[in-house]
Coordinates of C-alpha atoms and ligand atoms in Angstrom, one line a residue:
M1 CA 49.3 18.1 7.9
G2 CA 53.1 18.0 7.5
E3 CA 53.6 20.4 10.4
N4 CA 51.3 18.3 12.6
I5 CA 53.3 15.2 11.9
N6 CA 56.6 16.9 12.7
E7 CA 55.2 18.2 15.9
L8 CA 53.8 14.7 16.7
I9 CA 57.2 13.1 16.0
S10 CA 59.0 15.7 18.1
N11 CA 56.6 15.2 21.0
L12 CA 56.9 11.4 20.7
K13 CA 60.7 11.7 20.7
T14 CA 60.6 13.8 23.8
Y15 CA 58.3 11.3 25.5
L16 CA 60.5 8.3 24.5
E17 CA 63.6 10.1 25.9
Y18 CA 61.7 10.8 29.1
L19 CA 60.8 7.1 29.4
K20 CA 64.4 6.1 28.6
G21 CA 65.5 8.5 31.4
M22 CA 63.3 6.5 33.7
G23 CA 65.0 3.3 32.7
I24 CA 62.2 2.1 30.3
I25 CA 64.1 1.1 27.2
S26 CA 61.4 -0.9 25.4
I27 CA 57.7 -0.6 25.1
P28 CA 55.3 -3.3 24.1
V29 CA 53.4 -2.4 20.9
S30 CA 50.3 -4.3 19.9
D31 CA 49.8 -5.4 16.3
D32 CA 46.9 -3.0 16.0
I33 CA 49.1 0.0 16.7
L34 CA 51.9 -1.3 14.4
E35 CA 49.3 -1.4 11.7
E36 CA 48.3 2.2 12.3
L37 CA 51.9 3.2 12.0
T38 CA 52.5 1.2 8.8
P39 CA 51.9 3.5 5.8
S40 CA 49.4 1.9 3.5
K41 CA 51.8 2.2 0.6
I42 CA 54.1 -0.5 1.9
L43 CA 51.4 -2.9 3.0
T44 CA 50.4 -5.1 0.1
L45 CA 47.7 -7.7 -0.4
E46 CA 50.4 -10.3 -0.5
M47 CA 51.4 -9.3 3.0
V48 CA 47.8 -9.5 4.2
R49 CA 47.4 -12.9 2.6
K50 CA 50.7 -14.1 4.3
E51 CA 49.5 -12.8 7.6
L52 CA 46.2 -14.7 7.2
G53 CA 48.3 -17.8 6.6
D54 CA 46.6 -21.2 7.0
C55 CA 44.0 -19.5 9.2
K56 CA 42.5 -21.4 12.1
R57 CA 41.2 -18.3 13.9
C58 CA 37.6 -19.6 13.8
K59 CA 35.8 -22.9 13.6
L60 CA 35.2 -22.8 9.8
H61 CA 38.8 -23.9 9.2
R62 CA 37.7 -27.4 10.2
T63 CA 35.2 -27.8 7.3
R64 CA 36.6 -25.5 4.6
R65 CA 38.6 -26.8 1.7
T66 CA 40.3 -23.6 0.7
I67 CA 40.6 -20.1 2.0
V68 CA 38.9 -17.7 -0.5
F69 CA 41.0 -14.5 0.1
G70 CA 39.6 -12.4 -2.8
E71 CA 40.9 -11.4 -6.2
G72 CA 41.1 -8.5 -8.7
N73 CA 42.9 -5.2 -9.0
E74 CA 45.0 -4.2 -6.0
K75 CA 44.4 -0.6 -7.0
A76 CA 40.7 -1.0 -7.8
I77 CA 38.5 2.1 -7.4
L78 CA 35.5 -0.1 -7.0
M79 CA 35.3 -3.1 -4.6
F80 CA 32.6 -5.7 -4.3
I81 CA 32.2 -7.4 -0.9
G82 CA 30.0 -10.4 -0.7
E83 CA 29.1 -12.7 2.2
G84 CA 31.2 -15.8 2.1
P85 CA 32.3 -18.6 -0.2
G86 CA 29.8 -21.2 -1.4
N87 CA 30.7 -24.7 -2.6
E88 CA 32.2 -23.7 -5.9
E89 CA 34.3 -21.0 -4.4
D90 CA 35.5 -23.4 -1.7
V91 CA 36.6 -25.8 -4.4
Q92 CA 38.3 -23.2 -6.6
G93 CA 39.6 -20.9 -3.9
R94 CA 38.2 -17.9 -5.9
P95 CA 35.3 -15.6 -4.9
F96 CA 32.0 -15.5 -6.8
V97 CA 32.7 -18.3 -9.4
G98 CA 29.4 -20.2 -8.9
K99 CA 26.0 -19.3 -10.2
A100 CA 25.7 -16.2 -8.1
G101 CA 29.2 -15.3 -9.2
Q102 CA 28.3 -15.6 -12.9
L103 CA 25.5 -13.1 -12.3
L104 CA 27.9 -10.8 -10.4
T105 CA 30.2 -10.9 -13.4
R106 CA 27.4 -9.8 -15.6
I107 CA 26.4 -7.0 -13.2
I108 CA 30.0 -5.8 -13.2
E109 CA 30.1 -5.9 -17.0
S110 CA 26.8 -4.0 -17.2
I111 CA 28.7 -0.9 -16.2
N112 CA 31.5 -1.6 -18.7
L113 CA 33.9 -2.9 -16.2
S114 CA 35.6 -6.3 -15.9
R115 CA 36.2 -8.5 -12.9
E116 CA 40.0 -7.8 -13.4
E117 CA 39.4 -4.1 -13.0
V118 CA 37.6 -4.3 -9.7
Y119 CA 38.4 -6.2 -6.5
I120 CA 36.1 -8.9 -5.2
A121 CA 36.1 -10.1 -1.6
N122 CA 33.9 -11.5 1.1
V123 CA 33.1 -10.8 4.7
I124 CA 34.2 -14.3 5.6
K125 CA 36.9 -16.2 3.7
C126 CA 35.9 -19.8 4.5
R127 CA 32.7 -21.6 3.5
P128 CA 30.2 -22.2 6.3
P129 CA 28.9 -25.9 6.3
E130 CA 25.9 -26.2 4.1
N131 CA 26.2 -22.5 3.2
R132 CA 24.6 -21.5 6.4
N133 CA 24.7 -17.9 7.4
P134 CA 28.0 -16.6 8.9
E135 CA 28.0 -16.5 12.7
P136 CA 29.0 -13.4 14.7
D137 CA 32.3 -15.0 16.0
E138 CA 33.3 -16.0 12.4
I139 CA 32.6 -12.5 11.1
E140 CA 34.6 -11.0 13.9
S141 CA 37.6 -13.3 13.3
C142 CA 37.7 -12.4 9.7
H143 CA 36.9 -8.7 9.9
P144 CA 40.4 -7.4 10.6
F145 CA 41.5 -9.1 7.3
L146 CA 38.7 -7.5 5.3
L147 CA 39.6 -4.1 6.8
R148 CA 43.3 -4.7 5.8
Q149 CA 42.3 -5.5 2.3
I150 CA 40.2 -2.3 2.1
H151 CA 43.1 -0.4 3.7
V152 CA 45.6 -1.6 1.0
I153 CA 43.2 -1.2 -2.0
Q154 CA 41.8 2.1 -0.9
P155 CA 38.8 1.9 -3.1
K156 CA 36.6 5.0 -3.7
I157 CA 33.4 2.9 -3.7
I158 CA 32.5 -0.3 -2.0
C159 CA 29.4 -2.1 -3.3
A160 CA 28.1 -4.2 -0.4
L161 CA 26.4 -7.3 -1.6
G162 CA 23.5 -8.5 0.6
T163 CA 22.6 -8.3 4.2
F164 CA 25.8 -9.6 5.9
S165 CA 28.1 -7.4 3.9
A166 CA 26.1 -4.3 4.4
Q167 CA 25.5 -4.9 8.1
T168 CA 29.2 -5.7 8.7
L169 CA 30.6 -2.7 6.8
L170 CA 28.1 -0.3 8.2
N171 CA 28.0 -1.7 11.7
T172 CA 24.2 -2.0 11.8
N173 CA 21.5 -4.5 12.2
A174 CA 19.2 -2.8 9.7
K175 CA 17.8 -5.0 6.9
I176 CA 19.2 -4.7 3.4
T177 CA 15.8 -3.5 2.1
A178 CA 16.2 -0.5 4.4
L179 CA 19.8 0.0 3.7
R180 CA 19.8 -0.1 -0.1
G181 CA 19.0 3.0 -2.2
K182 CA 21.2 5.2 -0.1
I183 CA 24.9 6.0 -0.1
Y184 CA 26.9 5.7 3.1
D185 CA 30.4 6.9 4.1
L186 CA 33.0 4.6 5.6
E187 CA 36.0 6.8 6.4
G188 CA 35.8 8.6 3.1
I189 CA 34.9 5.5 1.1
K190 CA 31.4 5.5 -0.4
V191 CA 29.4 2.4 0.5
I192 CA 26.5 1.4 -1.7
P193 CA 24.6 -1.6 -0.4
T194 CA 22.6 -3.7 -2.9
Y195 CA 20.9 -7.0 -3.1
H196 CA 23.1 -10.1 -3.2
P197 CA 23.3 -11.9 -6.6
A198 CA 22.1 -15.1 -5.0
F199 CA 19.0 -13.3 -3.8
L200 CA 18.5 -12.0 -7.4
L201 CA 18.6 -15.5 -8.7
R202 CA 15.6 -16.3 -6.5
N203 CA 13.9 -12.9 -7.0
P204 CA 14.6 -11.8 -10.5
D205 CA 12.1 -8.9 -10.1
K206 CA 14.6 -7.2 -7.8
K207 CA 17.2 -6.9 -10.6
R208 CA 15.8 -3.4 -11.5
E209 CA 16.8 -2.1 -8.1
V210 CA 20.3 -3.5 -8.4
W211 CA 20.5 -1.8 -11.9
E212 CA 19.5 1.5 -10.2
D213 CA 22.4 1.0 -7.7
M214 CA 24.8 0.1 -10.5
K215 CA 23.9 3.2 -12.5
K216 CA 24.6 5.3 -9.4
I217 CA 28.0 3.7 -9.1
A218 CA 28.7 4.2 -12.8
E219 CA 27.7 7.8 -12.7
W220 CA 29.9 8.4 -9.7
L221 CA 32.9 6.7 -11.4
N222 CA 32.4 8.8 -14.6
N223 CA 32.2 12.1 -12.6
S224 CA 35.4 11.3 -10.7
R225 CA 37.2 10.5 -14.0
I226 CA 36.0 13.9 -15.4
N227 CA 37.2 15.7 -12.3
E228 CA 40.6 14.0 -12.7
M229 CA 40.9 15.4 -16.2
E230 CA 40.2 19.0 -15.1
Ligands
URA1 N1 28.3 -15.7 -2.4 C1 29.1 -14.9 -1.7 O1 28.7 -14.1 -0.9 N2 30.4 -14.9 -2.0 C2 31.0 -15.7 -2.9 O2 32.2 -15.6 -3.1 C3 30.1 -16.5 -3.6 C4 28.8 -16.6 -3.4
URA2 N1 18.4 -11.0 1.9 C1 19.7 -11.2 1.8 O1 20.3 -11.9 2.6 N2 20.4 -10.6 0.9 C2 19.8 -9.8 0.0 O2 20.4 -9.3 -0.9 C3 18.4 -9.6 0.1 C4 17.7 -10.2 1.1

């Protein structure tokens, strides 16, 4: 790895000198490339939040009260990603604090973790009017910021809550019923899709399946702790 990077830098230097020789003394660099070049260590959630600013990138800014960025441990091993803020979240500016949120808190505690130990975010950061489903353009506008949050936190596991989260993270149109029960890989991060807590409130008989998914997560966390001790 180290050698490859040295070679890359050397080649890049040669190339830049070649450009300079041709009279090209500056090159436009897109934000995307700059981001690639920024080591994850120096990018912080605070910086991502600052960049998001008083976001007006999609139409939801007109009706939202607050931006619900996400909260929890910046170094979390486990991250939960929901759909988008509801009314209570929109009022408080915090994710998962309404009825579904209280259930999520209990789900997290069922595997002996606290909300403070994990990180909780959403696919979209502003509440859609009347809690309608997020629209593709809204998901697209917000996606780079979700990816940046994941990039900073570098979780080992993401638990995707519900259809929109699972579909967005896994880039698929498959239904949550088809997606859950399996473990997916997102650039080295395990993605475990499960039912959304709001869905569980309406379908309590599905709690058993979520419990199965949580046990899988807990087992994986325990094994990775044991491996770290060895
Ligand atoms: N539902 C979500 O998907 N996210 C929240 O933050 C709250 C409810
Ligand atoms: N439909 C959803 O949108 N989410 C679920 O978790 C289950 C069904």
